[in-house]
């Protein structure tokens, strides 16, 4: 149900207002002229109207669940205001009003309260997005990444739900900048760092300043050049931490410029990273290959070069179908045949 949400992170408020009027059949001539002038100055804004139309078509058939749109920290006043609209969702007037509220809350528009700001941002496969947050901090989302932003007078908190995000934090000594993901909490003041939430671990790379990394009651500080990998034991709940001082830590975040570097990562992790940009999912059909160490640099817009290298340099057989690319371990006969042709 979130396919439409992934397409764009923020919709122009004016577009939302115009769309509500269009949907209600009460579009005045004045506002029609206004929309034409508005679109003529920036034709790309028509995408906002199209996106809202897609949302409307999909949302019109949904049974609303309040928990989808509001988290516990959302202002109680807004819960009260919006509750009157949910009961009328299936009726035209109530539906149009609720549609405006969905666009307002869900598409990264700040809640209009003195204390709280809430927004969500996400990317799809093959996407890279940069966003400037309300405090001036910048985040860059790799493909298939998702975060929720909650700002208050006391703190700036990011819930990182999946993927990989690079954070450049604007200094604010009164409000710590906190990123939480998979039981790991990273705190920073005026710094820059990368967080990757993979299936098995959380990896933090500090590129500027100092951060503190907390997990299981332990908090440690790390300065620029440190790479910290935190793995949680799914059985006992304990944490295993690996620390590495990088000689060239900027080289570890080259995905921001469209390059993926591998320096011995297991194939399973390499595929997680590649799949954020691959048009087709690449899957391991043979688990024996999961620990195979991968080396090399690849352009994110040329995933074919990665697939060809895997098949040429490693004991891997590639089988591509319409919907996916499967990696199998080559058998002895295939390996001998491959050796005889090289």
Short mmCIF file of N, CA, C and O in Angstrom, two decimals, residues 260 274-275 277-280 282 298-308:
data_model
loop_
_atom_site.label_atom_id
_atom_site.label_comp_id
_atom_site.label_asym_id
_atom_site.label_seq_id
_atom_site.Cartn_x
_atom_site.Cartn_y
_atom_site.Cartn_z
N UNK A 260 30.06 1.84 -5.88
CA UNK A 260 30.06 0.91 -4.75
C UNK A 260 31.40 0.21 -4.71
O UNK A 260 31.83 -0.41 -5.69
N UNK A 274 24.13 -3.88 -3.53
CA UNK A 274 23.87 -3.80 -4.96
C UNK A 274 22.38 -3.73 -5.24
O UNK A 274 21.92 -3.00 -6.13
N UNK A 275 21.59 -4.47 -4.47
CA UNK A 275 20.15 -4.52 -4.72
C UNK A 275 19.44 -3.20 -4.47
O UNK A 275 18.32 -3.00 -4.93
N UNK A 277 20.25 -0.61 -5.83
CA UNK A 277 20.30 0.10 -7.11
C UNK A 277 19.95 -0.77 -8.31
O UNK A 277 19.76 -0.26 -9.41
N UNK A 278 19.88 -2.08 -8.12
CA UNK A 278 19.61 -2.99 -9.24
C UNK A 278 18.14 -2.97 -9.64
O UNK A 278 17.25 -3.01 -8.79
N UNK A 279 17.88 -2.90 -10.95
CA UNK A 279 16.50 -2.89 -11.44
C UNK A 279 15.80 -4.22 -11.11
O UNK A 279 14.62 -4.24 -10.78
N UNK A 280 16.55 -5.33 -11.19
CA UNK A 280 16.03 -6.64 -10.80
C UNK A 280 16.71 -7.08 -9.52
O UNK A 280 17.92 -6.86 -9.35
N UNK A 282 18.80 -9.34 -7.15
CA UNK A 282 19.81 -10.39 -7.33
C UNK A 282 19.78 -11.24 -6.07
O UNK A 282 19.98 -10.71 -4.96
N UNK A 298 32.33 -0.77 -8.54
CA UNK A 298 31.32 -0.89 -9.58
C UNK A 298 30.45 0.36 -9.60
O UNK A 298 30.11 0.92 -8.55
N UNK A 299 30.08 0.80 -10.80
CA UNK A 299 29.15 1.91 -10.94
C UNK A 299 27.74 1.44 -10.63
O UNK A 299 27.32 0.38 -11.07
N UNK A 300 27.03 2.23 -9.85
CA UNK A 300 25.68 1.85 -9.47
C UNK A 300 24.71 1.86 -10.65
O UNK A 300 23.67 1.20 -10.61
N UNK A 301 25.05 2.60 -11.70
CA UNK A 301 24.18 2.62 -12.87
C UNK A 301 24.60 1.58 -13.91
O UNK A 301 24.12 1.58 -15.03
N UNK A 302 25.51 0.68 -13.50
CA UNK A 302 25.94 -0.39 -14.40
C UNK A 302 26.05 -1.69 -13.61
O UNK A 302 27.13 -2.23 -13.41
N UNK A 303 24.91 -2.16 -13.16
CA UNK A 303 24.88 -3.38 -12.35
C UNK A 303 25.31 -4.59 -13.17
O UNK A 303 25.83 -5.58 -12.63
N UNK A 304 25.16 -4.52 -14.49
CA UNK A 304 25.58 -5.63 -15.36
C UNK A 304 27.06 -5.93 -15.17
O UNK A 304 27.48 -7.10 -15.21
N UNK A 305 27.89 -4.90 -14.97
CA UNK A 305 29.32 -5.13 -14.79
C UNK A 305 29.58 -5.93 -13.52
O UNK A 305 30.49 -6.77 -13.48
N UNK A 306 28.80 -5.70 -12.48
CA UNK A 306 28.93 -6.48 -11.25
C UNK A 306 28.57 -7.94 -11.50
O UNK A 306 29.29 -8.86 -11.10
N UNK A 307 27.45 -8.17 -12.18
CA UNK A 307 27.01 -9.54 -12.46
C UNK A 307 28.04 -10.27 -13.31
O UNK A 307 28.38 -11.43 -13.04
N UNK A 308 28.57 -9.60 -14.33
CA UNK A 308 29.58 -10.23 -15.19
C UNK A 308 30.85 -10.56 -14.41
O UNK A 308 31.47 -11.62 -14.61
#
